[in-house]
Coordinates of C-alpha atoms in Angstrom, one line a residue:
Chain A
M1 CA 41.3 -4.6 10.4
S2 CA 39.6 -2.7 13.2
N3 CA 41.9 -4.0 16.0
K4 CA 45.0 -3.3 14.0
K5 CA 47.8 -2.0 16.2
S6 CA 50.1 0.7 15.0
N7 CA 53.2 -1.0 13.6
P8 CA 56.8 0.2 14.0
T9 CA 57.9 2.5 11.2
I10 CA 61.1 4.0 9.9
G11 CA 60.2 7.1 7.8
P12 CA 57.6 6.0 5.3
V13 CA 58.4 2.3 5.8
E14 CA 56.1 0.3 8.0
F15 CA 56.9 -3.2 9.4
S16 CA 54.4 -5.8 10.4
V17 CA 54.1 -9.6 10.9
V18 CA 51.7 -11.7 9.0
D19 CA 51.7 -15.6 9.3
E20 CA 55.1 -15.6 11.0
S21 CA 56.8 -13.7 8.2
M22 CA 57.8 -10.1 8.2
Q23 CA 55.9 -7.7 5.8
V24 CA 57.2 -4.3 4.7
S25 CA 54.9 -1.6 3.4
I26 CA 56.1 1.6 1.7
G27 CA 53.0 3.7 1.1
R28 CA 50.6 1.4 -0.7
L29 CA 53.3 -1.0 -1.8
Q30 CA 53.4 -4.1 0.5
T31 CA 55.8 -7.0 0.2
N32 CA 57.4 -9.9 2.1
A33 CA 60.6 -8.8 3.9
N34 CA 62.6 -11.8 2.5
T35 CA 61.5 -11.0 -1.1
L36 CA 62.5 -7.4 -0.5
L37 CA 65.8 -8.4 0.8
L38 CA 66.5 -10.6 -2.2
G39 CA 65.4 -7.9 -4.5
L40 CA 67.7 -5.4 -2.9
G41 CA 70.6 -7.9 -2.9
L42 CA 70.0 -8.4 -6.7
L43 CA 70.1 -4.6 -7.3
V44 CA 73.4 -4.4 -5.4
L45 CA 74.8 -7.3 -7.5
L46 CA 73.7 -5.6 -10.7
A47 CA 75.6 -2.4 -9.7
T48 CA 78.7 -4.3 -8.5
P49 CA 80.7 -4.3 -11.8
A50 CA 80.4 -0.5 -12.0
V51 CA 81.9 -0.1 -8.6
F52 CA 84.4 -3.0 -8.0
S53 CA 87.6 -4.0 -9.8
G54 CA 87.6 -6.5 -12.7
Y55 CA 89.4 -9.0 -10.4
F56 CA 86.7 -9.0 -7.8
V57 CA 84.0 -9.2 -10.5
G58 CA 85.8 -12.2 -12.0
L59 CA 85.8 -13.9 -8.6
L60 CA 82.1 -13.3 -8.4
V61 CA 81.5 -14.9 -11.8
V62 CA 83.0 -18.1 -10.6
A63 CA 81.3 -17.8 -7.2
F64 CA 77.9 -17.5 -8.9
I65 CA 78.7 -20.5 -11.1
Y66 CA 79.5 -22.5 -8.0
G67 CA 76.3 -21.1 -6.6
I68 CA 74.3 -22.7 -9.4
F69 CA 76.3 -25.9 -8.7
A70 CA 75.4 -25.6 -5.0
I71 CA 71.7 -25.2 -5.8
S72 CA 71.9 -28.5 -7.8
V73 CA 73.3 -30.3 -4.8
D74 CA 70.8 -28.7 -2.4
L75 CA 67.9 -30.0 -4.6
V76 CA 69.0 -33.6 -3.9
W77 CA 70.5 -33.3 -0.5
G78 CA 68.5 -30.5 1.2
Y79 CA 65.1 -31.7 -0.1
A80 CA 65.3 -35.4 -1.0
G81 CA 67.9 -36.3 1.6
I82 CA 70.2 -37.9 -1.0
L83 CA 73.8 -37.2 -0.1
S84 CA 76.0 -37.2 -3.2
F85 CA 79.8 -37.2 -2.7
G86 CA 80.4 -37.2 -6.4
H87 CA 78.5 -34.2 -7.8
A88 CA 81.7 -32.8 -9.3
A89 CA 81.7 -35.7 -11.7
F90 CA 78.6 -34.1 -13.3
F91 CA 79.9 -30.6 -13.1
G92 CA 83.0 -31.8 -14.8
L93 CA 81.1 -33.8 -17.4
G94 CA 79.3 -30.6 -18.3
A95 CA 82.5 -28.7 -18.4
Y96 CA 84.3 -31.3 -20.6
L97 CA 81.3 -31.6 -23.0
M98 CA 81.4 -27.8 -23.4
G99 CA 85.2 -27.8 -23.8
V100 CA 85.4 -30.7 -26.3
I101 CA 82.4 -29.5 -28.4
T102 CA 83.6 -25.9 -28.7
T103 CA 87.2 -26.7 -29.4
E104 CA 86.6 -29.6 -31.8
L105 CA 83.7 -28.2 -33.9
S106 CA 83.8 -24.8 -35.3
L107 CA 80.1 -24.2 -35.9
P108 CA 78.4 -20.8 -35.4
S109 CA 76.9 -20.4 -31.9
I110 CA 78.3 -23.8 -30.9
G111 CA 78.6 -22.6 -27.3
L112 CA 74.8 -22.4 -27.0
L113 CA 74.5 -26.0 -28.2
G114 CA 77.2 -26.9 -25.7
L115 CA 75.2 -25.4 -22.8
V116 CA 72.1 -27.4 -23.8
L117 CA 74.1 -30.6 -24.2
A118 CA 75.9 -30.0 -20.9
F119 CA 72.5 -30.0 -19.2
L120 CA 71.0 -32.9 -21.1
V121 CA 73.9 -35.5 -21.1
P122 CA 74.6 -35.3 -17.3
A123 CA 70.9 -35.3 -16.7
V124 CA 70.5 -38.5 -18.6
V125 CA 73.5 -40.1 -16.9
G126 CA 72.2 -39.0 -13.5
L127 CA 68.8 -40.5 -14.4
V128 CA 70.3 -43.8 -15.4
V129 CA 72.6 -44.0 -12.4
A130 CA 70.0 -43.1 -9.9
G131 CA 67.3 -45.1 -11.6
V132 CA 69.3 -48.3 -11.6
L133 CA 70.6 -47.9 -8.1
F134 CA 67.4 -46.8 -6.4
S135 CA 65.3 -49.4 -8.2
R136 CA 67.7 -52.1 -6.9
G137 CA 67.0 -50.9 -3.4
I138 CA 70.5 -49.5 -2.7
S139 CA 70.6 -47.9 0.8
E140 CA 71.3 -44.2 1.1
E141 CA 74.8 -44.7 2.6
Y142 CA 75.8 -47.1 -0.2
F143 CA 74.5 -44.6 -2.7
T144 CA 76.8 -42.0 -1.1
I145 CA 79.8 -44.3 -1.4
I146 CA 79.0 -45.1 -5.0
T147 CA 78.9 -41.4 -5.9
L148 CA 82.3 -40.9 -4.2
A149 CA 83.6 -43.7 -6.4
L150 CA 82.0 -42.1 -9.4
A151 CA 83.9 -38.9 -8.9
I152 CA 87.2 -40.8 -8.7
V153 CA 86.4 -42.9 -11.7
A154 CA 85.4 -39.8 -13.6
S155 CA 88.6 -37.9 -12.9
Q156 CA 90.6 -41.1 -13.7
A157 CA 88.7 -41.5 -17.0
A158 CA 89.6 -37.9 -17.8
L159 CA 93.2 -38.8 -17.3
I160 CA 93.1 -42.0 -19.4
L161 CA 91.0 -40.7 -22.3
S162 CA 93.7 -38.2 -23.1
D163 CA 92.9 -38.1 -26.9
V164 CA 89.6 -36.4 -26.1
T165 CA 90.3 -34.7 -22.7
G166 CA 93.9 -33.8 -23.0
G167 CA 94.8 -36.0 -20.1
S168 CA 96.5 -34.3 -17.1
N169 CA 97.1 -31.2 -19.2
G170 CA 93.4 -30.7 -19.6
L171 CA 91.8 -28.6 -22.3
T172 CA 92.9 -25.1 -23.1
E173 CA 91.7 -22.3 -25.2
I174 CA 88.0 -23.1 -24.8
P175 CA 86.3 -20.2 -26.6
P176 CA 84.1 -17.8 -24.7
L177 CA 80.3 -17.9 -25.2
G178 CA 79.0 -16.0 -28.2
V179 CA 76.2 -15.7 -30.7
E180 CA 77.0 -16.1 -34.3
I181 CA 74.7 -16.0 -37.4
P182 CA 77.1 -16.4 -40.4
G183 CA 77.1 -13.4 -42.7
V184 CA 74.8 -11.4 -40.4
M185 CA 76.5 -10.9 -37.1
T186 CA 79.1 -12.2 -34.7
Y187 CA 78.9 -11.4 -31.0
I188 CA 81.4 -12.7 -28.5
I189 CA 80.4 -12.1 -24.9
S190 CA 83.2 -10.3 -23.0
H191 CA 84.4 -11.2 -19.5
N192 CA 82.6 -8.2 -18.0
Q193 CA 79.3 -9.0 -19.8
Y194 CA 79.6 -12.6 -18.8
Y195 CA 79.0 -11.5 -15.2
F196 CA 75.5 -10.5 -16.2
V197 CA 75.0 -13.7 -18.2
V198 CA 75.9 -15.8 -15.1
L199 CA 73.9 -13.6 -12.8
V200 CA 70.8 -14.2 -15.0
A201 CA 71.5 -17.9 -15.1
L202 CA 71.8 -18.0 -11.3
V203 CA 68.6 -16.1 -10.7
A204 CA 66.8 -18.3 -13.3
V205 CA 68.1 -21.6 -11.7
F206 CA 67.2 -20.3 -8.3
L207 CA 63.6 -19.4 -9.4
I208 CA 63.2 -22.7 -11.2
G209 CA 64.5 -24.5 -8.1
K210 CA 62.1 -22.5 -5.9
R211 CA 59.2 -23.4 -8.2
I212 CA 60.1 -27.1 -8.1
V213 CA 60.4 -27.4 -4.3
Q214 CA 57.2 -25.5 -3.7
S215 CA 55.3 -27.7 -6.3
P216 CA 53.5 -30.9 -5.3
F217 CA 56.5 -32.7 -6.7
G218 CA 58.8 -30.9 -4.2
T219 CA 56.6 -31.4 -1.2
T220 CA 56.4 -35.1 -2.0
L221 CA 60.2 -35.2 -2.1
V222 CA 60.4 -33.7 1.3
G223 CA 57.8 -36.2 2.5
I224 CA 59.9 -39.1 1.1
N225 CA 62.9 -37.7 2.9
E226 CA 61.0 -37.6 6.2
N227 CA 59.1 -40.9 5.9
E228 CA 59.6 -42.9 2.8
T229 CA 57.3 -45.8 3.9
K230 CA 54.4 -43.5 4.6
I231 CA 54.7 -41.7 1.2
S232 CA 54.8 -45.0 -0.7
S233 CA 51.8 -46.3 1.2
L234 CA 50.0 -43.2 0.1
G235 CA 50.4 -44.4 -3.5
Y236 CA 53.5 -42.4 -4.5
N237 CA 56.5 -44.1 -6.0
P238 CA 59.6 -42.8 -4.1
I239 CA 62.0 -44.3 -6.6
K240 CA 60.5 -42.3 -9.4
Y241 CA 60.6 -39.1 -7.5
K242 CA 64.2 -39.5 -6.2
T243 CA 65.4 -40.5 -9.7
I244 CA 63.8 -37.5 -11.4
V245 CA 65.2 -35.0 -8.9
F246 CA 68.6 -36.6 -9.1
G247 CA 68.6 -36.3 -12.9
L248 CA 67.4 -32.7 -12.7
S249 CA 70.2 -32.0 -10.3
T250 CA 73.0 -33.6 -12.3
G251 CA 71.7 -31.7 -15.3
I252 CA 72.0 -28.4 -13.5
A253 CA 75.4 -29.4 -12.2
G254 CA 76.5 -30.0 -15.8
F255 CA 75.1 -26.7 -17.0
A256 CA 77.1 -24.9 -14.3
G257 CA 80.2 -26.8 -15.4
A258 CA 79.6 -25.6 -19.0
L259 CA 79.3 -22.0 -17.8
Y260 CA 82.6 -22.5 -16.0
A261 CA 84.4 -24.0 -19.0
A262 CA 83.3 -21.1 -21.2
Y263 CA 84.5 -18.6 -18.6
S264 CA 87.8 -19.9 -17.5
G265 CA 88.9 -21.3 -20.9
F266 CA 90.8 -24.1 -19.2
I267 CA 89.6 -27.3 -17.6
S268 CA 91.5 -30.3 -16.1
P269 CA 90.7 -33.6 -14.3
P270 CA 90.5 -32.2 -10.7
L271 CA 87.3 -30.5 -11.8
L272 CA 85.6 -33.9 -11.7
G273 CA 87.2 -35.2 -8.6
F274 CA 86.2 -35.5 -4.9
V275 CA 87.8 -32.3 -3.7
L276 CA 85.3 -30.1 -5.6
S277 CA 82.6 -32.6 -4.7
T278 CA 83.5 -32.1 -1.0
E279 CA 83.7 -28.3 -1.4
V280 CA 80.2 -28.0 -2.7
L281 CA 78.9 -30.0 0.2
V282 CA 80.6 -27.6 2.6
W283 CA 79.1 -24.6 0.7
V284 CA 75.6 -26.1 1.0
L285 CA 76.1 -27.0 4.6
V286 CA 77.5 -23.6 5.6
G287 CA 74.8 -21.7 3.8
G288 CA 72.0 -23.9 5.0
R289 CA 70.6 -27.2 3.6
G290 CA 67.1 -27.2 2.1
T291 CA 66.9 -23.4 1.6
L292 CA 68.2 -22.9 -2.0
I293 CA 69.4 -19.4 -1.2
G294 CA 71.7 -20.6 1.6
P295 CA 73.9 -22.7 -0.7
V296 CA 74.3 -19.7 -3.0
I297 CA 75.4 -17.6 -0.1
G298 CA 77.6 -20.4 1.2
A299 CA 79.3 -20.8 -2.2
T300 CA 79.8 -17.1 -2.7
A301 CA 81.1 -16.4 0.8
L302 CA 83.5 -19.3 1.0
Y303 CA 84.8 -19.0 -2.6
L304 CA 85.5 -15.3 -2.0
A305 CA 87.0 -16.0 1.4
E306 CA 89.2 -18.7 -0.1
N307 CA 90.6 -16.3 -2.8
M308 CA 90.8 -13.1 -0.8
F309 CA 92.4 -14.6 2.3
S310 CA 94.4 -17.3 0.6
G311 CA 97.5 -15.4 1.5
M312 CA 96.7 -15.7 5.1
F313 CA 95.8 -19.4 5.0
L314 CA 98.1 -20.4 2.2
N315 CA 98.7 -23.9 3.7
T316 CA 95.8 -24.1 6.1
W317 CA 92.8 -23.5 3.9
V318 CA 91.8 -27.1 3.5
L319 CA 92.5 -27.7 7.2
M320 CA 90.1 -24.9 8.1
L321 CA 87.6 -26.3 5.6
G322 CA 87.8 -29.7 7.3
L323 CA 87.4 -28.3 10.8
L324 CA 84.6 -26.0 9.6
L325 CA 82.8 -29.1 8.2
V326 CA 83.0 -30.8 11.6
V327 CA 82.0 -27.8 13.6
I328 CA 79.0 -27.0 11.4
V329 CA 77.8 -30.6 11.4
L330 CA 78.2 -30.7 15.2
V331 CA 77.1 -27.3 16.4
F332 CA 75.1 -25.6 13.6
P333 CA 73.6 -28.0 11.1
A334 CA 71.2 -25.4 9.8
G335 CA 74.0 -23.1 8.5
I336 CA 73.9 -19.3 7.9
I337 CA 70.3 -19.4 6.9
G338 CA 69.5 -21.1 10.3
V339 CA 71.2 -18.1 12.0
F340 CA 69.2 -15.7 9.9
S341 CA 65.9 -17.4 10.7
I342 CA 66.6 -17.2 14.4
I343 CA 67.3 -13.5 14.0
E344 CA 64.2 -13.1 11.9
K345 CA 62.0 -14.9 14.6
K346 CA 63.5 -12.5 17.2
I347 CA 62.6 -9.5 15.1
N348 CA 59.2 -10.8 14.4
K349 CA 58.5 -11.4 18.0
Y350 CA 59.7 -7.9 18.8
L351 CA 57.4 -6.5 16.1
K352 CA 54.4 -8.4 17.4
D353 CA 55.0 -7.3 21.0
T354 CA 55.3 -3.6 20.2
Chain B
M14 CA 106.2 -69.2 -16.2
A15 CA 105.5 -70.9 -12.9
E16 CA 107.9 -68.5 -11.3
L17 CA 106.1 -65.5 -12.7
A18 CA 102.7 -66.9 -11.8
T19 CA 103.8 -67.6 -8.2
T20 CA 105.3 -64.1 -7.8
L21 CA 102.1 -62.5 -9.2
L22 CA 99.9 -64.6 -7.0
L23 CA 102.0 -63.8 -3.9
N24 CA 101.9 -60.1 -4.8
A25 CA 98.1 -60.3 -5.1
L26 CA 97.8 -62.2 -1.9
S27 CA 99.8 -59.7 0.1
A28 CA 97.9 -56.8 -1.3
A29 CA 94.6 -58.6 -0.6
L30 CA 95.5 -59.5 3.0
A31 CA 96.8 -56.0 3.8
L32 CA 93.5 -54.6 2.4
S33 CA 91.6 -57.1 4.5
L34 CA 93.2 -55.7 7.6
V35 CA 92.2 -52.1 6.8
A36 CA 88.7 -53.1 5.5
L37 CA 88.1 -55.1 8.7
G38 CA 88.6 -51.9 10.7
L39 CA 86.0 -50.2 8.5
A40 CA 83.6 -53.2 8.8
I41 CA 83.9 -53.1 12.6
I42 CA 83.0 -49.4 12.7
Y43 CA 80.2 -49.7 10.1
G44 CA 78.9 -53.1 11.3
F45 CA 78.8 -52.2 15.0
M46 CA 77.9 -48.5 14.9
G47 CA 76.4 -47.9 11.5
V48 CA 79.0 -45.1 11.1
I49 CA 80.4 -44.6 7.6
N50 CA 84.0 -43.6 8.5
L51 CA 85.4 -41.5 5.7
A52 CA 88.4 -40.8 8.0
H53 CA 89.6 -44.4 7.6
G54 CA 92.0 -43.5 4.8
A55 CA 93.4 -40.7 6.9
F56 CA 93.9 -43.1 9.8
L57 CA 95.9 -45.4 7.5
T58 CA 98.0 -42.4 6.3
V59 CA 98.8 -41.5 9.9
G60 CA 99.8 -45.1 10.6
A61 CA 102.1 -45.1 7.6
Y62 CA 103.7 -41.8 8.6
I63 CA 104.4 -43.2 12.1
A64 CA 106.2 -46.1 10.4
W65 CA 108.2 -43.6 8.4
V66 CA 108.9 -40.9 11.0
M67 CA 110.0 -43.2 13.9
P68 CA 112.9 -45.0 12.1
E69 CA 113.9 -42.0 9.9
R70 CA 113.7 -39.1 12.4
L71 CA 113.6 -40.6 15.9
G72 CA 115.9 -43.5 15.5
I73 CA 113.2 -45.9 16.8
S74 CA 113.1 -49.3 15.2
F75 CA 110.5 -50.0 12.5
W76 CA 109.2 -53.0 14.5
V77 CA 108.5 -50.8 17.5
A78 CA 106.7 -48.3 15.2
L79 CA 104.6 -51.2 13.9
V80 CA 103.4 -51.9 17.4
L81 CA 103.0 -48.2 18.4
A82 CA 101.2 -47.1 15.2
P83 CA 97.9 -49.0 16.0
I84 CA 98.1 -47.8 19.6
I85 CA 98.6 -44.1 18.6
V86 CA 95.9 -44.2 15.9
G87 CA 93.6 -46.1 18.2
V88 CA 93.9 -43.3 20.8
I89 CA 93.3 -40.7 18.1
G90 CA 90.2 -42.7 17.1
A91 CA 88.9 -42.9 20.7
F92 CA 89.4 -39.1 21.0
I93 CA 87.5 -38.4 17.8
E94 CA 84.7 -40.7 18.9
R95 CA 84.5 -38.9 22.2
V96 CA 84.5 -35.4 20.7
V97 CA 82.7 -35.8 17.4
I98 CA 81.1 -39.1 16.6
R99 CA 79.3 -39.6 19.9
H100 CA 77.1 -36.6 19.3
L101 CA 76.0 -37.8 15.9
Y102 CA 74.6 -41.3 16.7
D103 CA 71.1 -40.1 15.9
R104 CA 72.2 -38.5 12.7
L105 CA 74.2 -41.2 11.0
L106 CA 74.2 -39.6 7.5
D107 CA 75.9 -36.6 9.1
T108 CA 78.7 -38.8 10.4
I109 CA 79.8 -39.1 6.8
L110 CA 80.3 -35.4 6.6
A111 CA 82.0 -35.1 10.0
T112 CA 84.4 -38.0 9.3
W113 CA 85.2 -36.5 5.9
G114 CA 86.0 -33.2 7.7
I115 CA 88.2 -35.0 10.1
S116 CA 89.9 -36.8 7.2
L117 CA 90.6 -33.5 5.4
A118 CA 92.0 -32.0 8.6
L119 CA 94.2 -35.0 9.5
V120 CA 95.7 -35.2 5.9
E121 CA 96.4 -31.4 6.0
L122 CA 98.1 -31.8 9.4
V123 CA 100.3 -34.5 7.9
K124 CA 101.1 -32.2 5.0
L125 CA 102.0 -29.3 7.3
A126 CA 104.2 -31.5 9.5
F127 CA 106.0 -33.5 6.8
G128 CA 105.4 -31.8 3.5
T129 CA 103.7 -33.1 0.4
T130 CA 106.6 -35.1 -1.1
S131 CA 106.5 -38.9 -1.1
K132 CA 108.5 -40.7 1.5
S133 CA 109.9 -44.2 1.3
V134 CA 110.4 -46.4 4.4
S135 CA 113.5 -48.4 4.2
N136 CA 112.8 -52.1 4.1
P137 CA 113.2 -53.7 7.6
L138 CA 113.7 -57.2 6.1
S139 CA 115.7 -56.4 3.0
G140 CA 116.6 -60.0 1.9
S141 CA 114.7 -62.4 -0.3
I142 CA 113.8 -66.0 0.4
D143 CA 114.1 -68.9 -2.0
L144 CA 110.7 -70.6 -2.1
G145 CA 111.9 -73.2 -4.7
V146 CA 109.5 -72.0 -7.4
T147 CA 110.6 -68.4 -7.0
V148 CA 112.7 -66.0 -4.9
Y149 CA 110.4 -63.7 -3.0
P150 CA 111.1 -60.6 -0.9
A151 CA 111.3 -61.5 2.8
Y152 CA 109.2 -58.5 4.0
R153 CA 106.3 -59.4 1.7
L154 CA 106.3 -62.9 3.1
F155 CA 106.4 -61.5 6.6
L156 CA 103.5 -59.2 5.7
I157 CA 101.4 -62.2 4.5
G158 CA 102.0 -64.1 7.7
F159 CA 101.5 -61.0 9.9
C160 CA 98.2 -60.1 8.3
I161 CA 96.9 -63.7 8.6
V162 CA 97.9 -63.8 12.3
I163 CA 96.1 -60.4 13.0
L164 CA 93.0 -61.4 11.1
V165 CA 92.7 -64.7 12.8
G166 CA 93.3 -63.0 16.2
V167 CA 90.6 -60.4 15.6
F168 CA 88.1 -63.0 14.4
M169 CA 88.9 -65.2 17.5
F170 CA 88.5 -62.1 19.7
F171 CA 84.9 -61.6 18.5
K172 CA 84.0 -65.3 18.5
S173 CA 85.3 -66.4 21.8
T174 CA 86.3 -63.7 24.2
D175 CA 84.0 -62.0 26.7
V176 CA 84.5 -58.5 25.4
G177 CA 83.9 -59.8 21.9
V178 CA 80.7 -61.5 22.8
R179 CA 79.5 -58.3 24.6
L180 CA 80.4 -56.2 21.6
R181 CA 78.3 -58.5 19.3
A182 CA 75.4 -58.4 21.8
V183 CA 75.5 -54.6 21.6
I184 CA 75.3 -54.8 17.8
Q185 CA 72.5 -57.3 17.6
D186 CA 70.2 -55.4 20.0
P187 CA 71.7 -52.3 21.6
D188 CA 68.6 -51.6 23.7
A189 CA 68.4 -55.2 25.1
A190 CA 72.1 -55.2 25.7
S191 CA 71.9 -52.0 27.5
L192 CA 69.1 -53.4 29.7
Q193 CA 71.5 -56.3 30.6
G194 CA 73.9 -53.7 31.9
L195 CA 76.2 -53.6 28.9
N196 CA 77.5 -50.0 28.4
K197 CA 76.6 -49.1 24.8
T198 CA 78.6 -45.9 24.8
R199 CA 81.7 -47.7 26.0
M200 CA 81.3 -50.5 23.4
Y201 CA 80.9 -47.9 20.6
Q202 CA 84.0 -46.1 21.7
Y203 CA 86.0 -49.4 21.7
S204 CA 84.6 -50.2 18.3
F205 CA 85.7 -46.9 16.8
A206 CA 89.1 -47.0 18.4
S207 CA 89.8 -50.6 17.4
G208 CA 88.6 -49.9 13.8
A209 CA 90.9 -46.9 13.7
A210 CA 93.8 -49.0 15.2
L211 CA 93.4 -51.6 12.4
A212 CA 93.7 -48.8 9.8
G213 CA 96.8 -47.5 11.5
L214 CA 98.3 -50.9 11.7
G215 CA 97.5 -51.6 8.0
G216 CA 99.2 -48.2 7.1
A217 CA 102.3 -49.0 9.1
A218 CA 102.5 -52.6 7.8
I219 CA 102.3 -51.6 4.1
A220 CA 104.6 -48.6 4.5
P221 CA 107.8 -50.4 3.5
I222 CA 106.3 -51.7 0.2
T223 CA 104.6 -48.6 -1.0
T224 CA 105.3 -44.9 -1.3
V225 CA 104.1 -42.9 1.7
N226 CA 102.4 -39.7 0.9
P227 CA 99.6 -37.5 2.3
T228 CA 97.0 -38.6 -0.2
M229 CA 97.7 -42.4 -0.1
G230 CA 94.6 -43.0 2.1
V231 CA 91.9 -42.1 -0.5
T232 CA 92.5 -45.2 -2.6
Y233 CA 92.6 -47.4 0.4
L234 CA 89.5 -45.8 1.8
L235 CA 87.6 -46.6 -1.4
E236 CA 89.1 -50.0 -1.8
S237 CA 88.2 -50.8 1.8
F238 CA 84.6 -49.7 1.3
F239 CA 84.3 -51.7 -1.8
A240 CA 85.7 -54.8 -0.1
V241 CA 83.2 -54.4 2.7
I242 CA 80.3 -53.7 0.4
L243 CA 81.2 -56.5 -2.0
G244 CA 81.7 -59.0 0.8
G245 CA 78.5 -57.9 2.5
T246 CA 78.1 -56.3 5.9
G247 CA 76.4 -59.4 7.4
A248 CA 79.6 -61.0 8.6
L249 CA 83.0 -59.5 9.5
I250 CA 84.8 -62.4 7.7
A251 CA 83.2 -61.3 4.4
V252 CA 85.9 -58.6 4.1
V253 CA 88.4 -61.3 3.2
P254 CA 86.8 -62.5 0.0
G255 CA 85.8 -58.9 -0.7
S256 CA 89.4 -57.7 -0.4
I257 CA 90.7 -60.7 -2.5
I258 CA 88.5 -59.6 -5.3
V259 CA 89.1 -55.8 -5.0
A260 CA 92.9 -55.7 -4.3
G261 CA 93.9 -59.1 -5.8
S262 CA 92.3 -58.6 -9.2
A263 CA 93.6 -55.0 -9.4
N264 CA 97.0 -56.2 -8.5
I265 CA 97.0 -59.0 -11.2
M266 CA 95.5 -56.7 -13.9
T267 CA 98.3 -54.1 -13.2
F268 CA 100.6 -56.6 -14.8
M269 CA 98.8 -56.2 -18.1
I270 CA 97.3 -52.7 -18.0
S271 CA 97.9 -49.3 -16.3
P272 CA 97.2 -49.2 -12.6
I273 CA 94.6 -46.4 -13.1
L274 CA 92.7 -48.4 -15.7
A275 CA 92.9 -51.6 -13.5
Q276 CA 91.4 -49.7 -10.5
T277 CA 88.7 -48.2 -12.6
I278 CA 87.7 -51.6 -14.0
V279 CA 87.5 -53.0 -10.4
F280 CA 85.4 -50.0 -9.2
V281 CA 83.0 -50.5 -12.1
F282 CA 82.9 -54.2 -11.5
V283 CA 82.1 -53.7 -7.8
I284 CA 79.3 -51.2 -8.5
V285 CA 77.7 -53.7 -11.0
A286 CA 78.1 -56.5 -8.4
M287 CA 76.4 -54.3 -5.8
I288 CA 73.5 -53.8 -8.2
V289 CA 73.2 -57.5 -8.9
R290 CA 73.7 -58.7 -5.3
P291 CA 73.2 -55.8 -2.8
Q292 CA 73.5 -58.1 0.2
G293 CA 77.1 -59.0 -0.7
I294 CA 78.8 -62.0 -2.3
V295 CA 79.2 -64.3 0.7
P296 CA 76.4 -66.8 1.3
E297 CA 73.8 -66.0 3.9
A298 CA 74.9 -68.9 6.0
W299 CA 78.1 -67.0 6.9
H300 CA 76.2 -64.2 8.5
E301 CA 76.2 -64.1 12.3

């Protein structure tokens, strides 16, 4: 520490660069700048309902649910390189499970059971689909086409099985989430409180995702994506890894779907179809593949933009979405987080030089 | 009974041959370039709208539109290859996303230009022809013959013409072909444009016997993919048996069950077939 240069400071805050990442010290407290940024962002989000209108908070609830959905897609696409064009089938499966269970059965705290099942059932379906296809040596582009077909079959199945799903009318009056212990207490979560429930769920899914991708399991996945032959010659079974991450991802997608159903109270077949499946890919791509936080930012930013500017782009939103997809793929495949990391490198360089 | 069976078979045949035309375009683009073209359905939609807008709004005959549709869509394809696809040859999985983006944009442009309501193209051959066993619509008979002529023409082109042989040389070994002085970039552009043109032609050809709407392409996109995958990508001709199974069986089942259920059954069947026989249903001996 003897040759330590004096670092730039703003008031009591001191900036420095250690191992290519920016560190911030306030007095004796030292932390990574990215962690600090995330923490500050979270504080802002916690304070949001006190400041903004109910309409805006309502938009954020759905945006965060889509953020969870986007994380699930990023786990398979950003890390394992598996491109799924039908992830909405699993989101919708979770939503329909939640909807059917809570409207058909009137048991106390049924919504909580719904959340659990909405994770487990899509996870098992995902495991079976991926396990069968990968173990038969289906190539990655065929897998993508099959997932697209899956989304279409799922939304058609929702139309055909109208006894259970309500057909094209969908399911209405899905009760909000609540905790009930008969004779002791009944507590129904209000729309405003649901914001915090979803925020907690988002943070939890993000942290779990972070833990997974940083674990040996996650690094093996990235290795498989980069060079599958090499990883298998090292004694790993790529099929097993890809299947597990796909099942985990479809489970999380289903969980997000259940959160959506309990919030909106209404679900219909398009929820399973390829439009939502495409949208989630755009969110992940715009935010930045393989970053976990990028997809959350992408989902939130684009969902808010879609709803707040929908008056401006009433008929051209999907057109813009399509062109955006092309432009991002062509010009900026690393997304928003890619832009951030370039800025971060510039700042780090500046800090090192001073 | 014989009358009904013949009608059903001819319906299935015309659906299968029309799908073969569209799927062949997809197979050329995938087989030659490795590009999964999710804009294929949109190309078909544009072709169908050309067949609608020219007679209805511009007073141009349907038959002229049928010739112009593949040319216009082919030019659109060449442009898209030049501006987008060419930059993604080393990132093939990303072409899926880019072509999907193009597909969304094209379909939205169609919606903006002509609205979301379904259009119907008036039948250019409105009569029926007495075949002895059954009386069958003249346009559908024309469609069957037309598709066969185009399919045979395309296969002959690849088998025997100079450009066809060059194209196949580029597919089999792009680097060696490029050492021999064959321009890979140009061949790729031709492939994409001709694949798009076939989709446009298919769209225009089926326009009089279907409802034309902005989202009509999605079903054809999936059916084409399934026909290609089911047949196997080893040989272009495999799209024909693939299409016969995908479109033919759906068409016949529609007689007994709802179209949606029929389509779902076919999709599920194809996925199972892919799992059992990933290399496709045609024998290895057919592969080029």
